[in-house]
Amino acid sequence: MSDSLFERIGGAPAVEAAVDVFYRRILADPLISHFFDDTDMDAQRSKQKAFLTMAFGGPNEYTGKDLSDAHRDLVRRGMNDSHFDAVAGHLQATLEELGVPEAETGEVMTIAGGTRDAVLCR
Amino acid sequence: MTDAAKRSRTNPTTVYFSGAPCECAPGETVLDALLRQKPDLAYSCKKGTCLSCILKADGPVPAEAQEGLSPTLAKQGFFLPCLCPPLDGMLIEPAEGKGLFADATIESADQLAAHITRIRLRPNEAFEYEAGQFINMRRDDGLTRSYSLASVPGQDDLLELHIKRLENGIMSNWAADGASVGDAVEIQGPNGSCFYLEGNAGGPLMMIGNGAGLAPLQAIARDALDRGHRGDIHLYHGSRHADGLYMRDELAELASQHANFYYHPCLSGSAVPKGCRRGRAEDVAFGDHQDLKDWHLYLCGYPPMVEAARKTAFLKGASLANILSDAFELRELRIEPRD
């Protein structure tokens, strides 16, 4: 098992397959959709894609500070742990829908979970 | 705010337009800075789609200001000031030069419907495009606007535009009342990626548009049929009043010739004559079809309708990559700076 998580999970094509499923689930969830209701869906999709690439262990230049900067306005608008949990739930469901094995799913969820404090600006 | 704009936030910068210095405020794009001094500069969407604000730089240009431009244009220094963070000392000139605007002549101007003027243009040189793309038309005084092409290469000799008359629209009123056969205009293009894609000949297509948004949609439909598209093609054209449903006879005729082409004229007003569907085009379309997985959609018209329909189609299972729209906006709806 020397391959990286990103390679095992299928690399960029896996991100591409996941992004529509993930973004659609989020937009359809009334608890969180208003945080993602950017009128520019292409820009929003790019953000989801960047996030998934990071969570899949792929090449990215995210820092904790970037994540905090990107979410500060949302935290001001009331985003909290319950919303983070909802997004994490959609990520897990997306991976299941795409048939990602349990071990890899666990690794992705660990990476995503590790961003909680940065995303919530703590 | 774009990343580019963010980066420029900390450094006050001066750019030069035709030699005159222009101070750029923190976070401002080159376009917004220039507009303070030259409010007559052409622009429309302010998001890099319509290309009507295009200018030329002598020297380095930030990469993001040339995204989406053809290599030919980028190499000559053309760039989009609406996407451009100012570089200190940047030398900027109006956009003139090979490969940008080409000459064309108005061959006909007539009314398709009460508020819709049809302009037919003969380009002076060969003009290659895909049905559904758009051009920027420049009048001799420099006034520039974006219009979708309603013509189909190979089927139509001339370039055809359907121009909706807007109450305070300078170009649209000129097209209706002032433009004459033989007038010279300039055209830039073709632009945009809203056109028929080969390789999906058996898949279903849905087209939703209102008003003059019909122009590119009927062209894409005719192009698809001409190229042997076998899947169903549903065209939903919406209007509030019956007289806005122009080309009804032609489209009904097309539907009678092709078993896989369905034309749905939709009226959102109270009077709905026989043969029309009741309701807004997007509501009728999404009511007809619940699961849009594997569908390709084309959306054209009033920008808020297009955005809402895009979201609905996506939630109904269409892939975002398969939802194409004519994304330029009306300048009249976009006079405020974008954040």
Short mmCIF file of C-alpha atoms in Angstrom, two decimals:
data_model
loop_
_atom_site.label_atom_id
_atom_site.label_comp_id
_atom_site.label_asym_id
_atom_site.label_seq_id
_atom_site.Cartn_x
_atom_site.Cartn_y
_atom_site.Cartn_z
CA MET A 1 0.00 0.00 0.00
CA SER A 2 2.66 2.48 -1.04
CA ASP A 3 0.36 4.54 -3.25
CA SER A 4 -0.89 7.79 -1.82
CA LEU A 5 -4.52 8.17 -0.78
CA PHE A 6 -5.13 10.41 -3.80
CA GLU A 7 -3.84 7.71 -6.19
CA ARG A 8 -5.73 4.89 -4.48
CA ILE A 9 -8.98 6.83 -4.59
CA GLY A 10 -8.63 7.49 -8.31
CA GLY A 11 -7.02 10.92 -8.56
CA ALA A 12 -8.45 13.85 -10.46
CA PRO A 13 -11.14 11.77 -12.26
CA ALA A 14 -12.46 10.68 -8.85
CA VAL A 15 -12.70 14.31 -7.77
CA GLU A 16 -14.50 15.13 -11.00
CA ALA A 17 -16.96 12.29 -10.40
CA ALA A 18 -17.56 13.34 -6.81
CA VAL A 19 -17.96 17.08 -7.18
CA ASP A 20 -21.41 17.17 -8.83
CA VAL A 21 -22.78 14.53 -6.44
CA PHE A 22 -21.39 16.36 -3.41
CA TYR A 23 -22.45 19.86 -4.52
CA ARG A 24 -25.95 18.62 -5.46
CA ARG A 25 -26.41 17.02 -2.03
CA ILE A 26 -25.36 20.26 -0.31
CA LEU A 27 -27.67 22.45 -2.42
CA ALA A 28 -30.57 20.12 -1.71
CA ASP A 29 -30.05 20.28 2.08
CA PRO A 30 -32.11 23.16 3.54
CA LEU A 31 -29.97 23.22 6.70
CA ILE A 32 -26.90 24.39 4.80
CA SER A 33 -27.87 25.27 1.23
CA HIS A 34 -28.12 29.00 2.00
CA PHE A 35 -24.40 29.08 2.81
CA PHE A 36 -23.63 27.72 -0.66
CA ASP A 37 -26.25 29.55 -2.64
CA ASP A 38 -23.71 31.46 -4.66
CA THR A 39 -25.34 32.70 -7.85
CA ASP A 40 -22.13 31.85 -9.68
CA MET A 41 -22.43 28.08 -9.70
CA ASP A 42 -19.21 27.62 -11.66
CA ALA A 43 -17.23 29.48 -9.02
CA GLN A 44 -18.99 27.49 -6.30
CA ARG A 45 -18.23 24.24 -8.10
CA SER A 46 -14.54 25.18 -8.35
CA LYS A 47 -14.48 25.74 -4.60
CA GLN A 48 -16.07 22.34 -3.97
CA LYS A 49 -13.56 20.79 -6.30
CA ALA A 50 -10.63 22.38 -4.49
CA PHE A 51 -12.01 21.17 -1.18
CA LEU A 52 -12.52 17.60 -2.44
CA THR A 53 -9.03 17.53 -3.93
CA MET A 54 -7.64 18.43 -0.54
CA ALA A 55 -9.85 15.94 1.32
CA PHE A 56 -8.81 13.20 -1.13
CA GLY A 57 -5.20 13.86 -0.21
CA GLY A 58 -4.47 15.51 -3.55
CA PRO A 59 -2.15 18.36 -4.47
CA ASN A 60 -3.37 21.60 -2.98
CA GLU A 61 -2.07 24.78 -1.50
CA TYR A 62 -4.62 25.17 1.25
CA THR A 63 -3.47 26.54 4.57
CA GLY A 64 -5.51 26.83 7.75
CA LYS A 65 -5.47 30.59 7.27
CA ASP A 66 -6.95 30.28 3.75
CA LEU A 67 -9.77 28.12 5.09
CA SER A 68 -10.51 30.59 7.87
CA ASP A 69 -10.42 33.57 5.51
CA ALA A 70 -12.76 31.82 3.09
CA HIS A 71 -15.30 30.99 5.78
CA ARG A 72 -15.15 34.05 8.05
CA ASP A 73 -18.24 35.70 6.53
CA LEU A 74 -20.17 32.43 6.80
CA VAL A 75 -19.23 32.06 10.46
CA ARG A 76 -20.48 35.62 10.99
CA ARG A 77 -23.72 34.56 9.33
CA GLY A 78 -24.11 31.79 11.91
CA MET A 79 -22.24 28.80 10.51
CA ASN A 80 -21.36 26.41 13.34
CA ASP A 81 -20.53 22.78 14.17
CA SER A 82 -23.97 21.52 13.14
CA HIS A 83 -23.41 22.84 9.61
CA PHE A 84 -19.91 21.40 9.48
CA ASP A 85 -21.33 18.03 10.55
CA ALA A 86 -23.96 18.22 7.82
CA VAL A 87 -21.34 18.88 5.13
CA ALA A 88 -19.21 16.05 6.49
CA GLY A 89 -22.26 13.78 6.30
CA HIS A 90 -22.76 14.67 2.65
CA LEU A 91 -19.10 13.98 1.97
CA GLN A 92 -19.41 10.53 3.53
CA ALA A 93 -22.63 9.81 1.63
CA THR A 94 -20.98 10.94 -1.62
CA LEU A 95 -18.09 8.55 -1.10
CA GLU A 96 -20.52 5.73 -0.35
CA GLU A 97 -22.59 6.54 -3.43
CA LEU A 98 -19.43 6.35 -5.54
CA GLY A 99 -18.36 3.06 -3.97
CA VAL A 100 -15.15 4.29 -2.33
CA PRO A 101 -13.85 1.51 -0.02
CA GLU A 102 -14.28 1.92 3.74
CA ALA A 103 -10.56 2.35 4.49
CA GLU A 104 -10.14 5.21 2.01
CA THR A 105 -13.42 6.79 3.12
CA GLY A 106 -12.07 6.79 6.66
CA GLU A 107 -8.89 8.55 5.58
CA VAL A 108 -10.83 11.20 3.64
CA MET A 109 -13.11 11.83 6.59
CA THR A 110 -10.09 12.23 8.86
CA ILE A 111 -8.56 14.85 6.58
CA ALA A 112 -11.87 16.68 6.23
CA GLY A 113 -12.50 16.49 9.98
CA GLY A 114 -9.09 18.02 10.59
CA THR A 115 -10.22 21.26 8.97
CA ARG A 116 -13.07 21.83 11.43
CA ASP A 117 -11.37 24.46 13.62
CA ALA A 118 -9.92 26.33 10.64
CA VAL A 119 -13.25 26.37 8.80
CA LEU A 120 -15.10 27.57 11.90
CA CYS A 121 -12.37 30.20 12.47
CA ARG A 122 -11.32 28.92 15.88
CA MET B 1 -13.64 39.72 -4.79
CA THR B 2 -11.25 37.81 -7.03
CA ASP B 3 -7.90 36.59 -5.80
CA ALA B 4 -6.36 39.00 -8.23
CA ALA B 5 -8.18 41.93 -6.78
CA LYS B 6 -7.21 40.79 -3.30
CA ARG B 7 -3.55 40.72 -4.19
CA SER B 8 -3.63 44.25 -5.47
CA ARG B 9 -5.29 45.48 -2.31
CA THR B 10 -2.10 46.32 -0.55
CA ASN B 11 -0.24 48.11 -3.35
CA PRO B 12 -1.52 51.38 -4.73
CA THR B 13 -0.89 51.33 -8.45
CA THR B 14 -0.94 53.57 -11.46
CA VAL B 15 -1.76 52.38 -14.96
CA TYR B 16 -1.59 54.47 -18.13
CA PHE B 17 -4.43 54.58 -20.65
CA SER B 18 -3.36 56.13 -23.96
CA GLY B 19 -0.57 57.78 -21.98
CA ALA B 20 -2.78 59.31 -19.27
CA PRO B 21 -2.11 58.11 -15.70
CA CYS B 22 -4.95 56.44 -13.84
CA GLU B 23 -4.73 55.71 -10.12
CA CYS B 24 -6.23 52.36 -9.13
CA ALA B 25 -7.83 52.11 -5.72
CA PRO B 26 -7.01 49.09 -3.55
CA GLY B 27 -8.73 45.94 -4.79
CA GLU B 28 -10.06 47.60 -7.92
CA THR B 29 -9.96 46.04 -11.38
CA VAL B 30 -8.38 47.97 -14.22
CA LEU B 31 -11.84 48.41 -15.77
CA ASP B 32 -13.40 49.98 -12.69
CA ALA B 33 -10.41 52.30 -12.30
CA LEU B 34 -10.54 53.39 -15.95
CA LEU B 35 -14.32 53.88 -15.86
CA ARG B 36 -13.93 56.61 -13.23
CA GLN B 37 -11.97 58.65 -15.76
CA LYS B 38 -13.60 57.41 -18.95
CA PRO B 39 -17.22 56.49 -18.25
CA ASP B 40 -17.79 55.93 -21.99
CA LEU B 41 -15.56 52.86 -22.18
CA ALA B 42 -17.40 49.84 -23.57
CA TYR B 43 -18.21 47.08 -21.08
CA SER B 44 -21.08 44.85 -20.13
CA CYS B 45 -20.84 41.72 -17.99
CA LYS B 46 -17.78 42.63 -15.90
CA LYS B 47 -17.00 38.97 -15.43
CA GLY B 48 -14.92 38.03 -18.42
CA THR B 49 -17.69 36.52 -20.50
CA CYS B 50 -18.88 39.12 -23.02
CA LEU B 51 -15.44 40.49 -24.06
CA SER B 52 -16.99 43.88 -24.80
CA CYS B 53 -14.48 45.71 -22.56
CA ILE B 54 -11.42 44.19 -24.26
CA LEU B 55 -8.32 46.44 -24.37
CA LYS B 56 -4.72 46.06 -25.42
CA ALA B 57 -1.59 46.23 -23.27
CA ASP B 58 1.96 47.01 -24.25
CA GLY B 59 3.94 44.80 -21.88
CA PRO B 60 3.13 42.15 -19.29
CA VAL B 61 -0.49 41.22 -18.56
CA PRO B 62 -1.69 39.23 -15.53
CA ALA B 63 -2.61 35.71 -16.71
CA GLU B 64 -6.14 35.87 -15.30
CA ALA B 65 -6.93 38.85 -17.55
CA GLN B 66 -6.36 36.72 -20.66
CA GLU B 67 -8.16 33.55 -19.59
CA GLY B 68 -10.63 32.49 -22.24
CA LEU B 69 -9.07 34.65 -24.96
CA SER B 70 -7.81 32.90 -28.06
CA PRO B 71 -4.01 32.54 -28.22
CA THR B 72 -4.04 34.88 -31.24
CA LEU B 73 -5.61 37.64 -29.20
CA ALA B 74 -3.57 36.99 -26.06
CA LYS B 75 -0.32 37.05 -27.99
CA GLN B 76 -1.10 40.50 -29.34
CA GLY B 77 -1.58 41.83 -25.82
CA PHE B 78 -5.37 41.92 -25.79
CA PHE B 79 -6.78 41.45 -22.30
CA LEU B 80 -9.97 41.85 -20.29
CA PRO B 81 -9.71 44.81 -17.91
CA CYS B 82 -12.73 43.54 -15.94
CA LEU B 83 -10.65 40.56 -14.78
CA CYS B 84 -7.38 42.45 -14.53
CA PRO B 85 -5.70 43.47 -11.30
CA PRO B 86 -3.67 46.60 -12.03
CA LEU B 87 0.06 46.20 -12.54
CA ASP B 88 1.99 49.32 -11.63
CA GLY B 89 3.07 51.16 -14.77
CA MET B 90 0.90 49.06 -17.08
CA LEU B 91 0.55 50.68 -20.52
CA ILE B 92 -2.94 50.28 -21.95
CA GLU B 93 -4.36 51.22 -25.33
CA PRO B 94 -7.83 50.94 -26.89
CA ALA B 95 -8.40 47.61 -28.61
CA GLU B 96 -7.54 47.99 -32.26
CA GLY B 97 -5.79 45.46 -34.37
CA LYS B 98 -5.81 42.37 -36.43
CA GLY B 99 -8.05 39.56 -35.33
CA LEU B 100 -10.37 41.54 -33.12
CA PHE B 101 -13.07 43.48 -34.96
CA ALA B 102 -14.00 42.76 -38.56
CA ASP B 103 -16.12 44.78 -40.97
CA ALA B 104 -19.68 43.81 -41.79
CA THR B 105 -22.60 45.38 -43.64
CA ILE B 106 -26.26 45.44 -42.64
CA GLU B 107 -28.20 43.57 -45.34
CA SER B 108 -31.64 43.79 -43.78
CA ALA B 109 -33.41 45.18 -40.72
CA ASP B 110 -37.01 44.24 -39.99
CA GLN B 111 -39.37 43.54 -37.11
CA LEU B 112 -39.82 39.88 -36.13
CA ALA B 113 -42.26 40.81 -33.37
CA ALA B 114 -43.41 43.94 -31.60
CA HIS B 115 -40.19 44.33 -29.61
CA ILE B 116 -37.75 42.25 -31.59
CA THR B 117 -35.72 43.50 -34.52
CA ARG B 118 -34.01 41.12 -36.88
CA ILE B 119 -30.70 42.39 -38.25
CA ARG B 120 -28.92 40.46 -40.95
CA LEU B 121 -25.23 41.12 -41.48
CA ARG B 122 -22.89 40.22 -44.29
CA PRO B 123 -19.35 39.88 -42.97
CA ASN B 124 -16.82 41.34 -45.42
CA GLU B 125 -14.55 38.37 -44.84
CA ALA B 126 -15.36 34.73 -44.11
CA PHE B 127 -16.65 34.39 -40.56
CA GLU B 128 -16.56 30.95 -38.97
CA TYR B 129 -18.73 30.22 -35.97
CA GLU B 130 -20.90 27.61 -34.27
CA ALA B 131 -24.68 28.03 -34.10
CA GLY B 132 -25.47 29.52 -30.70
CA GLN B 133 -22.32 31.61 -30.23
CA PHE B 134 -22.42 35.37 -29.81
CA ILE B 135 -20.70 38.39 -31.29
CA ASN B 136 -20.03 41.92 -30.17
CA MET B 137 -21.37 44.47 -32.63
CA ARG B 138 -19.73 47.89 -32.70
CA ARG B 139 -21.42 50.89 -34.26
CA ASP B 140 -19.34 53.55 -36.03
CA ASP B 141 -19.37 55.74 -32.88
CA GLY B 142 -17.86 52.92 -30.80
CA LEU B 143 -21.05 51.79 -29.06
CA THR B 144 -20.66 48.01 -28.53
CA ARG B 145 -23.16 45.35 -27.48
CA SER B 146 -23.21 41.54 -27.34
CA TYR B 147 -25.77 39.60 -29.40
CA SER B 148 -26.32 35.91 -29.94
CA LEU B 149 -26.24 34.62 -33.49
CA ALA B 150 -29.58 33.27 -34.66
CA SER B 151 -28.14 31.93 -37.91
CA VAL B 152 -26.68 28.50 -38.61
CA PRO B 153 -23.45 28.11 -40.59
CA GLY B 154 -24.12 26.11 -43.74
CA GLN B 155 -27.86 26.82 -43.59
CA ASP B 156 -27.90 30.61 -43.54
CA ASP B 157 -25.80 32.89 -45.73
CA LEU B 158 -25.90 35.91 -43.46
CA LEU B 159 -25.28 36.45 -39.78
CA GLU B 160 -28.61 37.02 -38.08
CA LEU B 161 -29.27 38.83 -34.80
CA HIS B 162 -32.55 39.14 -32.88
CA ILE B 163 -32.36 42.37 -30.93
CA LYS B 164 -34.89 43.05 -28.21
CA ARG B 165 -35.83 46.69 -27.90
CA LEU B 166 -35.07 47.92 -24.39
CA GLU B 167 -36.68 51.09 -23.12
CA ASN B 168 -33.40 52.96 -22.72
CA GLY B 169 -31.29 50.71 -24.90
CA ILE B 170 -29.23 52.87 -27.24
CA MET B 171 -28.22 50.08 -29.62
CA SER B 172 -31.56 48.27 -29.56
CA ASN B 173 -33.50 51.44 -30.37
CA TRP B 174 -31.03 52.25 -33.14
CA ALA B 175 -31.43 48.73 -34.54
CA ALA B 176 -35.21 49.16 -34.62
CA ASP B 177 -35.45 52.76 -35.83
CA GLY B 178 -32.11 53.97 -37.16
CA ALA B 179 -30.22 51.16 -38.79
CA SER B 180 -30.40 51.06 -42.58
CA VAL B 181 -29.50 48.55 -45.21
CA GLY B 182 -25.93 49.23 -46.28
CA ASP B 183 -24.79 50.62 -42.91
CA ALA B 184 -21.34 49.46 -41.90
CA VAL B 185 -20.72 47.96 -38.47
CA GLU B 186 -17.86 46.03 -36.94
CA ILE B 187 -18.17 42.62 -35.35
CA GLN B 188 -15.95 40.75 -32.91
CA GLY B 189 -16.28 37.05 -32.30
CA PRO B 190 -17.47 34.40 -32.30
CA ASN B 191 -17.57 34.05 -28.51
CA GLY B 192 -19.09 31.67 -26.04
CA SER B 193 -19.36 27.92 -25.66
CA CYS B 194 -23.13 27.53 -25.83
CA PHE B 195 -23.41 25.35 -28.95
CA TYR B 196 -24.21 21.82 -30.10
CA LEU B 197 -21.65 19.22 -29.11
CA GLU B 198 -21.09 16.18 -31.29
CA GLY B 199 -20.77 12.82 -29.58
CA ASN B 200 -24.14 12.76 -27.88
CA ALA B 201 -26.36 12.18 -30.89
CA GLY B 202 -28.74 9.89 -29.04
CA GLY B 203 -29.14 11.92 -25.86
CA PRO B 204 -32.05 14.19 -24.98
CA LEU B 205 -31.63 17.97 -25.31
CA MET B 206 -33.66 20.59 -23.50
CA MET B 207 -33.66 24.25 -24.52
CA ILE B 208 -35.27 26.89 -22.38
CA GLY B 209 -35.38 30.56 -23.27
CA ASN B 210 -37.50 33.63 -23.09
CA GLY B 211 -37.82 36.61 -25.39
CA ALA B 212 -34.93 37.00 -27.79
CA GLY B 213 -33.21 34.14 -25.94
CA LEU B 214 -34.88 32.11 -28.66
CA ALA B 215 -32.28 33.36 -31.16
CA PRO B 216 -29.40 31.03 -30.20
CA LEU B 217 -31.70 28.19 -29.08
CA GLN B 218 -33.53 27.77 -32.38
CA ALA B 219 -30.15 27.97 -34.14
CA ILE B 220 -28.69 25.23 -31.94
CA ALA B 221 -31.82 23.11 -32.50
CA ARG B 222 -31.64 23.53 -36.29
CA ASP B 223 -27.91 22.80 -36.21
CA ALA B 224 -28.44 19.65 -34.09
CA LEU B 225 -31.14 18.36 -36.45
CA ASP B 226 -28.98 19.13 -39.45
CA ARG B 227 -26.12 17.15 -37.93
CA GLY B 228 -28.35 14.14 -37.45
CA HIS B 229 -29.13 14.38 -33.75
CA ARG B 230 -31.35 11.38 -32.97
CA GLY B 231 -32.35 12.03 -29.36
CA ASP B 232 -35.37 14.12 -28.45
CA ILE B 233 -34.99 17.90 -28.62
CA HIS B 234 -37.43 19.93 -26.53
CA LEU B 235 -37.49 23.67 -27.14
CA TYR B 236 -39.41 25.74 -24.55
CA HIS B 237 -39.87 29.36 -25.54
CA GLY B 238 -41.49 31.64 -23.01
CA SER B 239 -43.10 35.04 -23.18
CA ARG B 240 -45.62 37.00 -21.18
CA HIS B 241 -47.64 37.99 -24.25
CA ALA B 242 -48.52 36.00 -27.34
CA ASP B 243 -46.84 38.53 -29.65
CA GLY B 244 -43.50 37.75 -27.98
CA LEU B 245 -43.64 34.17 -29.25
CA TYR B 246 -42.06 34.98 -32.57
CA MET B 247 -41.07 32.36 -35.17
CA ARG B 248 -44.02 30.21 -34.14
CA ASP B 249 -44.87 29.16 -37.68
CA GLU B 250 -41.27 28.30 -38.56
CA LEU B 251 -40.77 26.25 -35.40
CA ALA B 252 -44.09 24.43 -35.75
CA GLU B 253 -43.04 23.60 -39.31
CA LEU B 254 -39.67 22.31 -38.07
CA ALA B 255 -41.49 20.13 -35.52
CA SER B 256 -43.67 18.69 -38.26
CA GLN B 257 -40.58 17.77 -40.29
CA HIS B 258 -38.67 16.11 -37.43
CA ALA B 259 -40.32 13.53 -35.18
CA ASN B 260 -37.72 14.09 -32.44
CA PHE B 261 -38.15 17.89 -32.29
CA TYR B 262 -40.75 19.24 -29.87
CA TYR B 263 -41.63 22.92 -29.80
CA HIS B 264 -43.38 24.26 -26.69
CA PRO B 265 -44.49 27.89 -26.86
CA CYS B 266 -45.24 28.96 -23.27
CA LEU B 267 -47.18 31.97 -22.03
CA SER B 268 -46.96 33.25 -18.48
CA GLY B 269 -49.71 35.87 -18.95
CA SER B 270 -53.39 35.16 -18.38
CA ALA B 271 -54.49 34.74 -22.01
CA VAL B 272 -53.21 31.45 -23.39
CA PRO B 273 -54.33 30.77 -26.96
CA LYS B 274 -54.72 27.28 -28.37
CA GLY B 275 -51.42 25.58 -29.09
CA CYS B 276 -49.55 27.32 -26.25
CA ARG B 277 -48.60 25.97 -22.85
CA ARG B 278 -49.59 27.88 -19.73
CA GLY B 279 -46.83 29.03 -17.40
CA ARG B 280 -43.25 30.21 -17.51
CA ALA B 281 -41.07 28.26 -19.91
CA GLU B 282 -38.79 26.89 -17.20
CA ASP B 283 -41.71 25.78 -15.02
CA VAL B 284 -43.39 24.00 -17.94
CA ALA B 285 -40.11 22.34 -18.95
CA PHE B 286 -39.22 21.10 -15.48
CA GLY B 287 -42.81 19.98 -14.95
CA ASP B 288 -42.58 17.84 -18.10
CA HIS B 289 -39.30 16.19 -17.14
CA GLN B 290 -38.38 15.17 -13.60
CA ASP B 291 -35.11 13.29 -13.97
CA LEU B 292 -32.53 15.20 -16.02
CA LYS B 293 -29.64 12.80 -15.61
CA ASP B 294 -27.95 12.44 -19.04
CA TRP B 295 -29.79 15.49 -20.44
CA HIS B 296 -27.94 18.35 -22.07
CA LEU B 297 -29.54 21.72 -21.41
CA TYR B 298 -29.29 25.06 -23.17
CA LEU B 299 -30.55 28.11 -21.28
CA CYS B 300 -30.81 31.61 -22.74
CA GLY B 301 -32.56 34.78 -21.74
CA TYR B 302 -33.15 36.92 -18.69
CA PRO B 303 -30.11 36.25 -16.44
CA PRO B 304 -32.01 35.57 -13.17
CA MET B 305 -34.15 32.99 -15.02
CA VAL B 306 -31.04 31.37 -16.47
CA GLU B 307 -29.35 31.13 -13.06
CA ALA B 308 -32.45 29.72 -11.37
CA ALA B 309 -33.03 27.21 -14.16
CA ARG B 310 -29.40 26.13 -14.00
CA LYS B 311 -29.76 25.33 -10.33
CA THR B 312 -33.05 23.50 -10.81
CA ALA B 313 -31.63 21.44 -13.67
CA PHE B 314 -28.58 20.56 -11.59
CA LEU B 315 -30.71 19.49 -8.63
CA LYS B 316 -32.78 17.37 -11.01
CA GLY B 317 -29.68 15.40 -11.88
CA ALA B 318 -28.10 17.17 -14.86
CA SER B 319 -24.35 17.48 -14.71
CA LEU B 320 -23.19 21.11 -14.49
CA ALA B 321 -20.90 20.46 -17.44
CA ASN B 322 -23.98 19.61 -19.52
CA ILE B 323 -25.85 22.82 -18.70
CA LEU B 324 -24.80 25.44 -21.21
CA SER B 325 -25.97 29.00 -21.05
CA ASP B 326 -25.50 32.21 -22.87
CA ALA B 327 -23.99 33.94 -19.92
CA PHE B 328 -23.54 37.50 -21.04
CA GLU B 329 -25.73 40.01 -19.31
CA LEU B 330 -27.43 43.17 -20.33
CA ARG B 331 -25.34 46.20 -19.58
CA GLU B 332 -28.52 47.95 -18.53
CA LEU B 333 -28.89 45.43 -15.71
CA ARG B 334 -25.29 45.68 -14.65
CA ILE B 335 -24.29 49.28 -14.09
CA GLU B 336 -22.96 48.70 -10.57
CA PRO B 337 -19.40 47.47 -10.05
CA ARG B 338 -19.11 43.79 -9.28
CA ASP B 339 -17.70 42.86 -5.86
#
